[in-house]
Amino acid sequence: MRGTKVATRALRFNASRKFATVTRPQGPSGLKINAERLWETLHETCKWGEAHRYGDDPKETGMARLTLNDDDARIRRWFANEVQNLGCSLSVDQMGNMFARRSGRLRSPAPMTAMGSHLDTQPRGGRYDGILGVVGAIEVLRTMKENNFETYYDVGVVNWTNEEGARFPKSMCSSGVWAGIIPIQDAWDLRDIHDQSVTLRSELERHGYLGDIACSSDPKSGYPLGAHFELHIEQGPILQETGRSIGIVQGAQGYRWLTLTVKGKDAHTGTTPLSARQDPLLAASRMIAASNDIAKRHNALASTGIIKVPSNASTNTVASEVTFTIDIRHPQDSTVHAVQKECLEAFSTIASQDGKGVSFEWTLDTDSPAVQFDRNCIASIQAAAESLVGPEKSMLMTSGAGHDSVNTSRHCPSAMIFVPCRDGVSHHPTEYCTPEDW
């Protein structure tokens, strides 16, 4: 269970409020987690939201625990009971973020050093993305309690709301509100992608997770953090392919999410010649293909995850409107912006082609600039990893995905620990991480 042990030791090294002044880690804590218990806890809690069976073993299912659905409410109640039984105080802010705090020896009012991630999943997600980071952090607290281990300053766990952005379409949403990047009213007003009558706020209220603490890093009104560490599966194949056990994450690449709506005119497919059509689905398909070509030229990534047509569309009718998403990613923000600019220019050209053409409009849903994590956090993780597995089994990495640590890094020292996942598969039911690599 190497990754969680790294997290434990990183907390030991860096619990001081004057975190940024720490340049040399102290010695190992000597603690060892209960590996079997962590394994059982993770899979036991996955009963809330399990879906998409792919094998005969009871654990061979994926997950569909979307933000603030009934299963998410159940795992939240489990989290609350678990951390309170471990002697932690629990605070919930106005975005439903859950902060569990364990007092240190000094009983200092300084912000806690946190281990954080998320318990929500993709609609066809797996059992490890986000979940491992939260359940692993709870196992760290269990180990501390059993060994009467005290940090000098307070430590704890955070469960961030709507990290995936799958049900309410804005990723890293509540950590973004906490960081001051996303206005809270905008977040509250996000609509369920399948039921526009349901908002994120209405679901917070329904489940009792609209807390009374401001969702902010402001120490006067919100919940500041002294540091933030996040254990996570890599979600890519690099660690497995290079035979490494631990990735020391230096930062994350930038990305932007766009939603485009292409408008045409519905018409009979048998009686309307191609020259007279305004076909938004044809235009959208060309736009999606063009975005892929443009991304390739920049060595970037561009992907479409959602396509919507009106519910009254039919086989023998040209659709009246199509909505689709574009996700653009690259380690350099300038390249992300260049890909977006070229895509929109190409879309304008495509809109004028084929028959009478179409119109389109777009919105920028998420803008997550590239970040670099705190060098002292990185150094402490690197020293712990080298002590546990040796320098040949660990490596410095950049995250291809966004994580809550990207947002926390704006207000407190932050870093991430990656562990391998089988074949680099993530956001899929067969996502898997061996216990030996935790």
mmCIF file of N, CA and C in Angstrom, residues 71 94 136 160 182 285 333 350 360 407:
data_model
loop_
_atom_site.group_PDB
_atom_site.id
_atom_site.type_symbol
_atom_site.label_atom_id
_atom_site.label_comp_id
_atom_site.label_asym_id
_atom_site.label_seq_id
_atom_site.Cartn_x
_atom_site.Cartn_y
_atom_site.Cartn_z
ATOM 1 N N ASP A 71 -27.262 7.552 -4.037
ATOM 2 C CA ASP A 71 -26.097 6.778 -3.599
ATOM 3 C C ASP A 71 -24.984 7.686 -3.095
ATOM 4 N N GLN A 94 -21.207 25.475 1.951
ATOM 5 C CA GLN A 94 -22.402 25.734 1.154
ATOM 6 C C GLN A 94 -22.408 25.039 -0.205
ATOM 7 N N GLY A 136 -8.557 6.000 1.205
ATOM 8 C CA GLY A 136 -7.176 5.856 1.658
ATOM 9 C C GLY A 136 -6.841 6.839 2.760
ATOM 10 N N TRP A 160 -14.569 16.481 -1.757
ATOM 11 C CA TRP A 160 -14.992 17.597 -2.592
ATOM 12 C C TRP A 160 -16.212 17.221 -3.426
ATOM 13 N N ILE A 182 -15.015 29.995 -9.453
ATOM 14 C CA ILE A 182 -16.387 29.834 -9.928
ATOM 15 C C ILE A 182 -17.328 30.540 -8.958
ATOM 16 N N SER A 285 -20.953 16.974 -37.100
ATOM 17 C CA SER A 285 -20.022 15.852 -37.295
ATOM 18 C C SER A 285 -18.738 16.327 -37.959
ATOM 19 N N ASP A 333 -0.994 26.636 -21.675
ATOM 20 C CA ASP A 333 -2.256 27.341 -21.885
ATOM 21 C C ASP A 333 -2.326 27.987 -23.269
ATOM 22 N N ILE A 350 -17.197 25.634 -41.758
ATOM 23 C CA ILE A 350 -18.056 24.454 -41.925
ATOM 24 C C ILE A 350 -19.537 24.844 -41.905
ATOM 25 N N PHE A 360 -24.276 28.649 -35.570
ATOM 26 C CA PHE A 360 -23.868 28.005 -34.316
ATOM 27 C C PHE A 360 -23.487 29.062 -33.291
ATOM 28 N N ASN A 407 -7.167 23.285 -8.088
ATOM 29 C CA ASN A 407 -7.797 24.474 -7.505
ATOM 30 C C ASN A 407 -7.229 24.819 -6.132
#
